[in-house]
Short mmCIF file of C-alpha atoms and ligand atoms in Angstrom, two decimals:
data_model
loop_
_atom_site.label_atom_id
_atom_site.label_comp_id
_atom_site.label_asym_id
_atom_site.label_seq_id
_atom_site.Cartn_x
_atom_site.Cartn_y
_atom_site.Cartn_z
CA UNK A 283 -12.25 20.70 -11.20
CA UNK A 284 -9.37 21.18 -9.15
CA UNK A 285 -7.52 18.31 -6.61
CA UNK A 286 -8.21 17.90 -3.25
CA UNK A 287 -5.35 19.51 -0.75
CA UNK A 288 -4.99 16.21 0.79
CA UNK A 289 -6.42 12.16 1.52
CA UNK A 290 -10.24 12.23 2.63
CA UNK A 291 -10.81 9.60 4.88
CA UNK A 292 -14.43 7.77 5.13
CA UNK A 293 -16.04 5.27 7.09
CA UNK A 294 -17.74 3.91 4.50
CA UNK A 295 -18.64 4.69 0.74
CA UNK A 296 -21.73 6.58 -0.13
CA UNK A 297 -23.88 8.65 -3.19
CA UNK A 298 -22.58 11.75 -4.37
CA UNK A 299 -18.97 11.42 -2.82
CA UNK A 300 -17.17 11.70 -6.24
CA UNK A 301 -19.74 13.76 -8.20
CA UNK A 302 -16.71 16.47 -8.57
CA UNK A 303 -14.52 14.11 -10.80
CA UNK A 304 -14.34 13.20 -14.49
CA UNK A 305 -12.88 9.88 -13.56
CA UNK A 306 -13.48 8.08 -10.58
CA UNK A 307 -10.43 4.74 -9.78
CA UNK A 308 -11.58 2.23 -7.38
CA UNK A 309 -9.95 -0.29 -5.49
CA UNK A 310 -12.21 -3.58 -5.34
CA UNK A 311 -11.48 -5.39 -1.85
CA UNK A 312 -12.25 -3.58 1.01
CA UNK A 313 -14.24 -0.88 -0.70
CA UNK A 314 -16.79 -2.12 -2.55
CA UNK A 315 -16.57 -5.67 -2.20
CA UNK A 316 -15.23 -8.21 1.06
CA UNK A 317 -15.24 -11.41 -0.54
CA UNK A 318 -18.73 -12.43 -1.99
CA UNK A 319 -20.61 -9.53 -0.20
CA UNK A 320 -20.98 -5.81 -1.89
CA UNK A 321 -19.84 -3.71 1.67
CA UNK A 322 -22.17 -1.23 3.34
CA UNK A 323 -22.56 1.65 0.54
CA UNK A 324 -20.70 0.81 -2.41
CA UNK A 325 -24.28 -0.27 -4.74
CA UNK A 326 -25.15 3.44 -3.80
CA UNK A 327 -21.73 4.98 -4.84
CA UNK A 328 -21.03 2.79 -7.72
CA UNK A 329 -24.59 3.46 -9.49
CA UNK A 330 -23.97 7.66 -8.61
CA UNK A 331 -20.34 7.22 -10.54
CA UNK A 332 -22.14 5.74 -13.23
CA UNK A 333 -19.31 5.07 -16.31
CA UNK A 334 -17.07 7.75 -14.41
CA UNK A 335 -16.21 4.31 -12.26
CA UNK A 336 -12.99 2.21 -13.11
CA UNK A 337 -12.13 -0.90 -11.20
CA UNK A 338 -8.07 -0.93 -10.43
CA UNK A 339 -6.74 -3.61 -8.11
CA UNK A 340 -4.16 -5.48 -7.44
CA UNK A 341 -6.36 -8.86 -8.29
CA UNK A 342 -4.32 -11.44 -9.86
CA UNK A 343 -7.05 -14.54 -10.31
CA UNK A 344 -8.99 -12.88 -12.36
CA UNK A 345 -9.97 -11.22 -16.06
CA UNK A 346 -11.59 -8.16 -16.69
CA UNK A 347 -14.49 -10.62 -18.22
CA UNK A 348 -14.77 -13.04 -15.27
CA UNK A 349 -14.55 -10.38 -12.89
CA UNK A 350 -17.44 -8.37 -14.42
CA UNK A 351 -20.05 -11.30 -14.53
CA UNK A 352 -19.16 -12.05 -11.17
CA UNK A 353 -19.78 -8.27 -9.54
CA UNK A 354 -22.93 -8.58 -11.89
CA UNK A 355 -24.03 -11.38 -9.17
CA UNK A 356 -23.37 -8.65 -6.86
CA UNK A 357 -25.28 -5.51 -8.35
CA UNK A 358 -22.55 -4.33 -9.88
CA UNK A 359 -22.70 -2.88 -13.89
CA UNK A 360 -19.05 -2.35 -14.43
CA UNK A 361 -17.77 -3.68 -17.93
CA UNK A 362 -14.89 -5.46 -18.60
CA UNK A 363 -13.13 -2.90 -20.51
CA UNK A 364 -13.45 -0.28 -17.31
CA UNK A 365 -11.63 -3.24 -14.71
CA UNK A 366 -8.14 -3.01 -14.76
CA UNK A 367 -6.10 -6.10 -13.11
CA UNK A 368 -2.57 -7.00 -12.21
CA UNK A 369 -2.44 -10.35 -13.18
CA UNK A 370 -4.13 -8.99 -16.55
CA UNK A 371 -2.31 -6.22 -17.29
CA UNK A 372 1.05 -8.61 -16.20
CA UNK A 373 0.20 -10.32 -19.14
CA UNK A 374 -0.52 -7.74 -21.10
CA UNK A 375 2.95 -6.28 -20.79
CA UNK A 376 4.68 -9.47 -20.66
CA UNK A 377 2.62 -9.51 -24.17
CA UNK A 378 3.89 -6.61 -25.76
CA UNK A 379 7.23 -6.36 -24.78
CA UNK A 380 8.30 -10.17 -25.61
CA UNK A 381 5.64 -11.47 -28.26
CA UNK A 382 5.28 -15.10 -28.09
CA UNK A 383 7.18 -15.42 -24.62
CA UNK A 384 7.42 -19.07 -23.65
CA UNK A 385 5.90 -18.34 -20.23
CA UNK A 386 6.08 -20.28 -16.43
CA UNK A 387 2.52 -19.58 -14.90
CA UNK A 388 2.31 -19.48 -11.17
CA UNK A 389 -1.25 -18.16 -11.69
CA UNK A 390 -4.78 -19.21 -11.86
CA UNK A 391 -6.12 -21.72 -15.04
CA UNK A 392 -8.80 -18.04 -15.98
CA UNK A 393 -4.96 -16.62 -16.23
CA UNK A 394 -3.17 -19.35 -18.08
CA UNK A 395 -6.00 -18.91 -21.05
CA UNK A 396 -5.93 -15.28 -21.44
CA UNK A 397 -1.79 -15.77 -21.77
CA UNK A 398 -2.44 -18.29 -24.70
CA UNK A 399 -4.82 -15.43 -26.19
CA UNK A 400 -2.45 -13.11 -26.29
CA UNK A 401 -0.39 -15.43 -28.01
CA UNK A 402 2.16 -16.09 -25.20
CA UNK A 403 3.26 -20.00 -24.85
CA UNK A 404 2.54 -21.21 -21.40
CA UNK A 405 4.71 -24.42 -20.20
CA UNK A 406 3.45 -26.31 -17.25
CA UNK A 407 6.54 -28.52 -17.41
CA UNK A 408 9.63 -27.29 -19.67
CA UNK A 409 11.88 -30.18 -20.14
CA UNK A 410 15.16 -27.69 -19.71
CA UNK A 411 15.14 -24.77 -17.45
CA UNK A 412 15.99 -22.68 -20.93
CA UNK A 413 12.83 -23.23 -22.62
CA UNK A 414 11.33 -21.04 -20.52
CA UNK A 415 11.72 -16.70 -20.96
CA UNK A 416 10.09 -15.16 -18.35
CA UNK A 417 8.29 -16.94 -15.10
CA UNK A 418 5.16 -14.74 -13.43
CA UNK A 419 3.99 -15.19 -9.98
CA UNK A 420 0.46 -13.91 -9.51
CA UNK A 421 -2.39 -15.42 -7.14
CA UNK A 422 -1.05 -18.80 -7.94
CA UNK A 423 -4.15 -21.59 -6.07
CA UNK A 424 -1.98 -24.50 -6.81
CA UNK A 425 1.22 -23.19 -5.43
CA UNK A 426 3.27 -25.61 -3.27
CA UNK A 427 6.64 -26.33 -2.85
CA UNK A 428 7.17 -28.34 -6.48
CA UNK A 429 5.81 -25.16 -8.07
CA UNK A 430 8.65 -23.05 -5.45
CA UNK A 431 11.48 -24.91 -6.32
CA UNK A 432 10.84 -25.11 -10.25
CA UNK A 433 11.19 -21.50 -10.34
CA UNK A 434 14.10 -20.94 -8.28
CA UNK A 435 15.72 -23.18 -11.29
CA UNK A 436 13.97 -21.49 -14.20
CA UNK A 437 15.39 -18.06 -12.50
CA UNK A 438 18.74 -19.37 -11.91
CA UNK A 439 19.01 -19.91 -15.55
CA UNK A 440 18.04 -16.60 -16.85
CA UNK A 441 14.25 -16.27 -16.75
CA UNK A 442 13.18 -12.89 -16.46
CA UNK A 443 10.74 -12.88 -13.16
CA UNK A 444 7.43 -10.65 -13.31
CA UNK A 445 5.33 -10.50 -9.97
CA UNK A 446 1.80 -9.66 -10.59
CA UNK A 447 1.80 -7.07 -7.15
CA UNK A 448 3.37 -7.26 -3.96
CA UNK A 449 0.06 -7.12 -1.88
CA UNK A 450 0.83 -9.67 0.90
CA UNK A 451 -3.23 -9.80 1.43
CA UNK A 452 -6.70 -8.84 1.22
CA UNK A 453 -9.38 -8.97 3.74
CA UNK A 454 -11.82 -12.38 3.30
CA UNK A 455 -15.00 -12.19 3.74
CA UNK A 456 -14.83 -13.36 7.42
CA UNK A 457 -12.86 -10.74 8.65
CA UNK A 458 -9.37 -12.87 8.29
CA UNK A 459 -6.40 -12.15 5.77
CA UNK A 460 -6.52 -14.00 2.49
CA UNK A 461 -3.44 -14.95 1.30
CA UNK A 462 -2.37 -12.74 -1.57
CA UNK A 463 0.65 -12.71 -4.11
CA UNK A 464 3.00 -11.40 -1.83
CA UNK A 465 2.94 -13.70 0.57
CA UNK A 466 3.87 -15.93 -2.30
CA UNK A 467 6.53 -13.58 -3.20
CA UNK A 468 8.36 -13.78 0.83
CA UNK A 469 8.42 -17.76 -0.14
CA UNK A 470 10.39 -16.98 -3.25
CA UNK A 471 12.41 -14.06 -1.62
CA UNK A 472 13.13 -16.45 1.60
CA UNK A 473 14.69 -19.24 -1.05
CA UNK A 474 16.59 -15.89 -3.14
CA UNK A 475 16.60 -13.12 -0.57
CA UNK A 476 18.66 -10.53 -3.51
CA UNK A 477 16.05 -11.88 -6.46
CA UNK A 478 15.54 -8.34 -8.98
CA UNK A 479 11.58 -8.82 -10.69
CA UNK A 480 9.83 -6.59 -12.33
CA UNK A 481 5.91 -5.43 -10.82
CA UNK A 482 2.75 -3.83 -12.44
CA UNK A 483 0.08 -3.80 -10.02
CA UNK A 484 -0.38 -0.81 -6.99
CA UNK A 485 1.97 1.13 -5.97
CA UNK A 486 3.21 1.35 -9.19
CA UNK A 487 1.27 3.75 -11.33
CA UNK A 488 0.61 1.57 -14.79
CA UNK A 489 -2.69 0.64 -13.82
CA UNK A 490 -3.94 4.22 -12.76
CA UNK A 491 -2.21 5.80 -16.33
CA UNK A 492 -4.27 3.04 -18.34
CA UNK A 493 -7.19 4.05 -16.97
CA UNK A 494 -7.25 7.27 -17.29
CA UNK A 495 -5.78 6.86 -20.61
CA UNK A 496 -9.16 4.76 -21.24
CA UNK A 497 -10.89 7.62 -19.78
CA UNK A 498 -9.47 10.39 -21.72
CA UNK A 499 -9.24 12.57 -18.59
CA UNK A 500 -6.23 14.06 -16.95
CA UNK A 501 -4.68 13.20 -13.38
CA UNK A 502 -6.08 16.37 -11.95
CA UNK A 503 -9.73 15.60 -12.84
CA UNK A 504 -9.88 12.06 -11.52
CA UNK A 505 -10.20 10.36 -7.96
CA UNK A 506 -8.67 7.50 -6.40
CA UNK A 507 -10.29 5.44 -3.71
CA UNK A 508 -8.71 2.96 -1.64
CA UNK A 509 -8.41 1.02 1.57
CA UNK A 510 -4.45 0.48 1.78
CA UNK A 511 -2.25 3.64 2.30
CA UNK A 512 0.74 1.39 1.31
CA UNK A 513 -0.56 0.62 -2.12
CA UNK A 514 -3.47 2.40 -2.94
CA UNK A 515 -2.58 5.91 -1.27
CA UNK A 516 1.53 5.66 -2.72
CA UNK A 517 0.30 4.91 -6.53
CA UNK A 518 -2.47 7.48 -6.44
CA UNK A 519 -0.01 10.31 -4.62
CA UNK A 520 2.87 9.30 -7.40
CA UNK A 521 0.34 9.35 -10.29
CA UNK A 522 -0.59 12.97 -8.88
CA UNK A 523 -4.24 12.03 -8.11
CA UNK A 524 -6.37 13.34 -5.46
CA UNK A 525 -6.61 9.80 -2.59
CA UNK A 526 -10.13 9.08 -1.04
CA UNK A 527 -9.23 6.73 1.92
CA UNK A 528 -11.71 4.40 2.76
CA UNK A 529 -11.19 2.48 6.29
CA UNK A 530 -11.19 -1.12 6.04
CA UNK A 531 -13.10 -3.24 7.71
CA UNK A 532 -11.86 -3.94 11.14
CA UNK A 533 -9.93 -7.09 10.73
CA UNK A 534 -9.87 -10.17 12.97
CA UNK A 535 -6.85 -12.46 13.83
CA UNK A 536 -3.38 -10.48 13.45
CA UNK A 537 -3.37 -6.62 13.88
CA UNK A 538 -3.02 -4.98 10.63
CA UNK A 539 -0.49 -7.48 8.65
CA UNK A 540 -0.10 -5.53 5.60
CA UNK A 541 1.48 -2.76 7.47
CA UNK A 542 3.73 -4.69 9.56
CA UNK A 543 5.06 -7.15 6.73
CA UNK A 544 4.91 -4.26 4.02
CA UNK A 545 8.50 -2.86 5.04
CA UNK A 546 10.02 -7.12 4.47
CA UNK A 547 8.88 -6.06 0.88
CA UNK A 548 10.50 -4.94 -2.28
CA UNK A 549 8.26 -3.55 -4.95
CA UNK A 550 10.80 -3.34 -8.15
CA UNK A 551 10.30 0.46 -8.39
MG1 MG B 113 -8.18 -3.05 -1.06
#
């Protein structure tokens, strides 16, 4: 199989588009899902990929587990092991590189109990800004300013900052832009404009490498499909995968905000 000369762009996803890869790496929101709603196509596609289909996104509420029973709901069969998350994988690396991390959550409760299984230490409330190693801001439901203004003091006192992806958000299923981590992010970055954090999710490439490590096929044989140049398009062209653009749905309220906010943006490459 050989890589495409350059990003297909689609309406809409359909049967039979992938059959020429080993592998096939899909986005979630905006290709096959919006919201609580499976989008025009995607059933069709995702039963023709079969277990050639990988979920990677930038989702940071989720697990592999609770996302898979939910697309279940949807008529999706994708198991756990084949979804690959930011706020998962955040963990997972946070996990490895600094067993037993006494960890600040700004994150979802389904992410706080996968930390504690992996045998990090999460602290709702250190008593002194040291007792905490590293914070990580992911899709955090709770957050407010209390949550804001603990972490500018953990980080002024050494924590190491992780930030699950710097999506700023991800089309609801009315058409409007859900807030994502990033827009959490340009809270932080407004209070610490020069703050240095480290990033896992799309457009860096750690997502797309575990997959196709998972896979056991090469960069060349696989496919990536995504809605978002900016994140989906950049990881897949630096991982040296062929990009199959799918357009989003036309949005509603302001025009395009990813692309006009993305540039206010660091990603920690
Ligand atoms: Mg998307």
């Amino acid at each position: 199989m050989t890589q495409a000369a350059g990003p297909i762009t689609v309406a809409r996803l359909e049967s039979g588009l992938a059959d020429a890869y080993a592998a096939v790496l899909c986005d979630l929101d905006g290709c096959l899902v919006s919201g609580e709603t499976a989008l025009p196509g995607a059933l069709d596609f995702a039963r023709s990929c079969g277990d050639r289909l990988w979920i990677v996104s930038n989702n940071s509420g989720d697990t592999g587990q609770s996302l898979s029973e939910r697309l279940v709901r949807l008529g999706f069969q994708i198991p756990a092991h084949r979804i690959l998350l930011a706020g998962e994988h955040a963990l997972l690396d946070i996990a490895q590189r600094r067993p037993g991390a006494r960890i600040f959550l700004a994150a979802s409760a389904q992410l706080e109990q996968r930390a504690r299984a992996l045998g990090l230490i999460p602290l709702r409330a250190p008593e002194r800004a040291n007792d905490v190693d590293v914070v990580m801001l992911a899709r955090d439901p709770d957050f407010g300013l209390g949550r804001l203004s603990k972490m500018v003091r953990l980080l002024a006192s050494g924590a190491e900052l992780v930030v699950t992806n710097p999506d700023l958000v991800h089309p609801g299923a009315d058409g409007l832009p859900e807030p994502e981590t990033g827009a959490l992010l340009a809270a932080l970055s407004a209070c610490w404009p020069e703050l240095a954090y480290q990033t896992i999710g799309k457009p860096q490439t750690a997502l797309l490498s575990e997959a196709l490590r998972r896979a056991g096929v090469s960069a060349a044989d696989a496919l990536f499909v995504g809605d978002n140049p900016l994140t989906d398009g950049l990881a897949a062209q630096r991982a040296g995968i062929a990009f199959l653009h799918v357009l989003p749905p036309v949005p509603r309220g302001p025009a395009d905000p990813v692309a006009s906010l993305a540039p206010a943006i660091q990603t920690g490459d």
